[in-house]
Amino acid sequence: TYLIRKKLDRLIKDVTVNSLFSGYGFYQNNHLFGIMQSGVFYLRAEGDLAQQLERYGAAPCLASSNNALSLSRYYRLPQTITENDILYREFLHQSIEQVKQQKIDFQLARKKRIKELPNLSIKHERLLLKVDITDVSQLRRIGAEKAYILAKKQGFSITLDFYWNLVAALKNIHVSLLPEAQKEHALAKLNNYLRQEGLRSEKV
């Protein structure tokens, strides 16, 4: 456990380890991304990430009848990954991001009205209603970029602040906590959509 934690901490930092039912859990900022059983480390992965790992030869953890965790989503990694720091770090980051997104999805799924989201008030809810975005689930399906464009096309006087509020709301965080790197990525994504719609790009 010490050796794997030391390696993981070197690759991604701030790794903590807690005892689980029949092994250990590996966390970064309270996000469980890996487990260790019988001296073997397994990385959590689902969907596309799991398929990527399988293409490299990763194998799912075998479940035991007395284990409370769903182990089919944890993968034993081959040496082609664990001995390649760049590749290993990338898969670790993808796993943690997947866990974060699943937590966000769960939290947002419990909210119905748009005004219940961080940064959004009844004023935002009424504006979005006017472009036929009626609730949280619909806003999640459409996304912040398309919602912004729909409002623009309807002639509403909105600024990038409105967009940042939407982006942060869909991450279930206050807009002031939106990292600069994520804002840059989100702005590039928005401008790509705007160009596709023949609209002028936005600038900070």
CSV table of C-alpha atoms in Angstrom, one decimal:
chain,number,residue,atom,x,y,z
A,1,THR,CA,0.0,0.0,0.0
A,2,TYR,CA,2.8,2.4,0.9
A,3,LEU,CA,4.6,1.9,-2.4
A,4,ILE,CA,1.6,2.3,-4.6
A,5,ARG,CA,0.5,5.4,-2.7
A,6,LYS,CA,4.0,6.8,-3.0
A,7,LYS,CA,3.9,6.3,-6.8
A,8,LEU,CA,0.4,7.7,-7.2
A,9,ASP,CA,1.3,10.7,-5.1
A,10,ARG,CA,4.2,11.3,-7.4
A,11,LEU,CA,2.0,11.2,-10.4
A,12,ILE,CA,-1.1,13.1,-9.3
A,13,LYS,CA,-0.5,14.5,-5.8
A,14,ASP,CA,-2.7,14.6,-2.7
A,15,VAL,CA,-3.5,10.9,-2.6
A,16,THR,CA,-5.0,9.5,0.6
A,17,VAL,CA,-5.7,6.0,1.6
A,18,ASN,CA,-8.5,4.6,3.8
A,19,SER,CA,-9.4,1.1,4.9
A,20,LEU,CA,-12.4,-0.5,3.1
A,21,PHE,CA,-14.3,-3.7,3.7
A,22,SER,CA,-11.7,-6.0,2.3
A,23,GLY,CA,-8.8,-3.8,1.3
A,24,TYR,CA,-8.0,-0.1,0.8
A,25,GLY,CA,-9.5,2.8,-1.1
A,26,PHE,CA,-7.4,5.5,-2.8
A,27,TYR,CA,-8.8,9.0,-2.9
A,28,GLN,CA,-7.9,12.4,-4.2
A,29,ASN,CA,-10.0,15.2,-2.6
A,30,ASN,CA,-12.5,12.6,-1.4
A,31,HIS,CA,-13.0,11.1,-4.8
A,32,LEU,CA,-12.5,7.3,-4.7
A,33,PHE,CA,-10.6,6.4,-7.9
A,34,GLY,CA,-8.9,3.1,-6.9
A,35,ILE,CA,-8.9,0.2,-4.6
A,36,MET,CA,-6.3,-2.4,-3.5
A,37,GLN,CA,-7.2,-6.0,-2.7
A,38,SER,CA,-4.7,-8.7,-1.9
A,39,GLY,CA,-1.8,-6.4,-2.8
A,40,VAL,CA,-3.2,-5.5,-6.2
A,41,PHE,CA,-4.2,-2.0,-7.3
A,42,TYR,CA,-7.4,-1.5,-9.4
A,43,LEU,CA,-8.4,1.7,-11.1
A,44,ARG,CA,-12.0,2.8,-11.3
A,45,ALA,CA,-13.4,3.2,-14.9
A,46,GLU,CA,-16.7,3.0,-16.7
A,47,GLY,CA,-17.9,3.5,-20.3
A,48,ASP,CA,-15.3,4.8,-22.8
A,49,LEU,CA,-12.6,4.9,-20.2
A,50,ALA,CA,-13.1,1.2,-19.3
A,51,GLN,CA,-13.0,0.3,-23.0
A,52,GLN,CA,-9.7,2.2,-23.4
A,53,LEU,CA,-8.2,0.3,-20.5
A,54,GLU,CA,-9.3,-3.0,-21.9
A,55,ARG,CA,-7.7,-2.2,-25.2
A,56,TYR,CA,-4.4,-1.9,-23.3
A,57,GLY,CA,-5.0,-5.3,-21.6
A,58,ALA,CA,-6.6,-4.2,-18.3
A,59,ALA,CA,-8.9,-6.7,-16.6
A,60,PRO,CA,-11.8,-6.1,-14.3
A,61,CYS,CA,-11.6,-7.0,-10.7
A,62,LEU,CA,-13.4,-10.2,-9.7
A,63,ALA,CA,-16.2,-9.6,-7.3
A,64,SER,CA,-16.5,-11.5,-4.0
A,65,SER,CA,-19.8,-12.3,-2.3
A,66,ASN,CA,-18.9,-10.4,0.9
A,67,ASN,CA,-17.9,-7.2,-0.7
A,68,ALA,CA,-20.1,-4.1,-0.6
A,69,LEU,CA,-18.4,-2.4,-3.5
A,70,SER,CA,-19.4,-2.9,-7.2
A,71,LEU,CA,-16.0,-4.2,-8.3
A,72,SER,CA,-16.8,-4.7,-12.0
A,73,ARG,CA,-15.9,-1.0,-12.5
A,74,TYR,CA,-12.4,-1.5,-11.2
A,75,TYR,CA,-9.6,-2.6,-13.4
A,76,ARG,CA,-6.2,-4.2,-12.9
A,77,LEU,CA,-3.7,-2.3,-15.0
A,78,PRO,CA,-1.1,-3.9,-17.2
A,79,GLN,CA,2.6,-3.0,-17.1
A,80,THR,CA,2.2,-1.1,-20.4
A,81,ILE,CA,0.3,1.5,-18.4
A,82,THR,CA,1.9,1.3,-15.0
A,83,GLU,CA,5.4,1.6,-16.3
A,84,ASN,CA,4.6,4.5,-18.6
A,85,ASP,CA,4.3,7.6,-16.3
A,86,ILE,CA,2.6,9.8,-18.9
A,87,LEU,CA,0.0,7.2,-19.8
A,88,TYR,CA,-0.6,6.2,-16.2
A,89,ARG,CA,-1.1,9.8,-15.1
A,90,GLU,CA,-3.5,10.4,-18.0
A,91,PHE,CA,-5.7,7.4,-17.0
A,92,LEU,CA,-5.6,8.4,-13.3
A,93,HIS,CA,-6.8,11.9,-14.2
A,94,GLN,CA,-9.5,10.6,-16.5
A,95,SER,CA,-10.7,8.2,-13.7
A,96,ILE,CA,-10.9,11.0,-11.1
A,97,GLU,CA,-12.7,13.3,-13.6
A,98,GLN,CA,-15.2,10.5,-14.3
A,99,VAL,CA,-15.9,10.2,-10.5
A,100,LYS,CA,-16.3,13.9,-10.2
A,101,GLN,CA,-18.8,14.1,-13.1
A,102,GLN,CA,-20.8,11.2,-11.7
A,103,LYS,CA,-21.1,13.0,-8.4
A,104,ILE,CA,-22.2,16.1,-10.2
A,105,ASP,CA,-24.7,14.2,-12.2
A,106,PHE,CA,-26.2,12.6,-9.1
A,107,GLN,CA,-26.5,16.0,-7.3
A,108,LEU,CA,-28.1,17.7,-10.4
A,109,ALA,CA,-30.5,14.8,-10.9
A,110,ARG,CA,-32.1,15.7,-7.5
A,111,LYS,CA,-32.8,19.2,-8.7
A,112,LYS,CA,-35.8,20.0,-10.8
A,113,ARG,CA,-36.2,23.8,-11.1
A,114,ILE,CA,-33.5,25.9,-12.8
A,115,LYS,CA,-33.5,28.4,-9.9
A,116,GLU,CA,-32.4,25.6,-7.6
A,117,LEU,CA,-29.0,25.5,-9.3
A,118,PRO,CA,-26.0,27.5,-8.0
A,119,ASN,CA,-25.7,31.0,-9.5
A,120,LEU,CA,-29.2,30.8,-11.1
A,121,SER,CA,-32.2,32.7,-9.8
A,122,ILE,CA,-35.9,33.1,-10.8
A,123,LYS,CA,-34.7,35.7,-13.3
A,124,HIS,CA,-32.5,33.1,-15.1
A,125,GLU,CA,-35.3,30.5,-14.9
A,126,ARG,CA,-37.8,32.9,-16.6
A,127,LEU,CA,-35.3,33.8,-19.4
A,128,LEU,CA,-34.6,30.2,-20.1
A,129,LEU,CA,-38.3,29.4,-20.1
A,130,LYS,CA,-38.7,31.9,-23.0
A,131,VAL,CA,-36.3,29.8,-25.1
A,132,ASP,CA,-38.2,26.6,-24.1
A,133,ILE,CA,-35.7,25.3,-21.5
A,134,THR,CA,-38.1,24.4,-18.8
A,135,ASP,CA,-36.1,22.5,-16.1
A,136,VAL,CA,-32.7,21.2,-15.0
A,137,SER,CA,-32.7,18.0,-17.0
A,138,GLN,CA,-33.5,19.9,-20.2
A,139,LEU,CA,-30.7,22.4,-19.5
A,140,ARG,CA,-28.3,19.6,-18.9
A,141,ARG,CA,-29.2,17.9,-22.2
A,142,ILE,CA,-28.9,21.2,-24.2
A,143,GLY,CA,-25.8,22.5,-22.4
A,144,ALA,CA,-24.6,25.9,-21.5
A,145,GLU,CA,-23.4,26.8,-25.0
A,146,LYS,CA,-26.6,26.0,-26.9
A,147,ALA,CA,-28.7,27.7,-24.1
A,148,TYR,CA,-26.6,30.8,-24.5
A,149,ILE,CA,-27.0,30.8,-28.3
A,150,LEU,CA,-30.7,30.3,-28.1
A,151,ALA,CA,-31.0,33.3,-25.8
A,152,LYS,CA,-28.8,35.4,-28.1
A,153,LYS,CA,-30.9,34.4,-31.1
A,154,GLN,CA,-34.1,35.5,-29.3
A,155,GLY,CA,-32.5,38.9,-28.8
A,156,PHE,CA,-32.0,38.8,-25.1
A,157,SER,CA,-29.3,41.2,-23.8
A,158,ILE,CA,-27.0,38.7,-22.2
A,159,THR,CA,-23.2,38.8,-21.5
A,160,LEU,CA,-20.6,36.3,-20.8
A,161,ASP,CA,-21.5,36.5,-17.1
A,162,PHE,CA,-24.7,34.7,-18.0
A,163,TYR,CA,-22.7,32.0,-19.8
A,164,TRP,CA,-20.3,31.6,-16.8
A,165,ASN,CA,-23.3,31.2,-14.5
A,166,LEU,CA,-24.7,28.4,-16.7
A,167,VAL,CA,-21.3,26.6,-17.0
A,168,ALA,CA,-20.7,26.7,-13.2
A,169,ALA,CA,-24.3,25.8,-12.5
A,170,LEU,CA,-24.0,22.6,-14.5
A,171,LYS,CA,-20.9,21.8,-12.5
A,172,ASN,CA,-22.9,22.4,-9.3
A,173,ILE,CA,-20.4,25.0,-8.1
A,174,HIS,CA,-20.5,28.8,-7.5
A,175,VAL,CA,-19.2,30.8,-10.4
A,176,SER,CA,-16.4,32.2,-8.4
A,177,LEU,CA,-15.0,28.7,-8.0
A,178,LEU,CA,-14.7,28.1,-11.8
A,179,PRO,CA,-11.0,27.7,-12.5
A,180,GLU,CA,-9.4,29.9,-15.1
A,181,ALA,CA,-8.4,26.9,-17.2
A,182,GLN,CA,-11.9,25.7,-17.3
A,183,LYS,CA,-13.2,29.1,-18.3
A,184,GLU,CA,-10.7,29.2,-21.2
A,185,HIS,CA,-11.8,25.8,-22.3
A,186,ALA,CA,-15.5,26.7,-22.0
A,187,LEU,CA,-15.0,30.0,-23.9
A,188,ALA,CA,-13.3,28.2,-26.8
A,189,LYS,CA,-16.2,25.7,-26.9
A,190,LEU,CA,-18.7,28.5,-26.9
A,191,ASN,CA,-17.0,30.4,-29.7
A,192,ASN,CA,-16.8,27.2,-31.8
A,193,TYR,CA,-20.6,26.9,-31.5
A,194,LEU,CA,-21.1,30.6,-32.2
A,195,ARG,CA,-19.1,30.3,-35.4
A,196,GLN,CA,-21.1,27.3,-36.5
A,197,GLU,CA,-24.3,29.4,-36.1
A,198,GLY,CA,-22.8,32.4,-38.0
A,199,LEU,CA,-22.6,34.5,-34.8
A,200,ARG,CA,-19.7,36.7,-33.6
A,201,SER,CA,-17.2,35.2,-31.2
A,202,GLU,CA,-17.2,36.3,-27.6
A,203,LYS,CA,-14.1,37.8,-25.9
A,204,VAL,CA,-13.3,38.1,-22.2
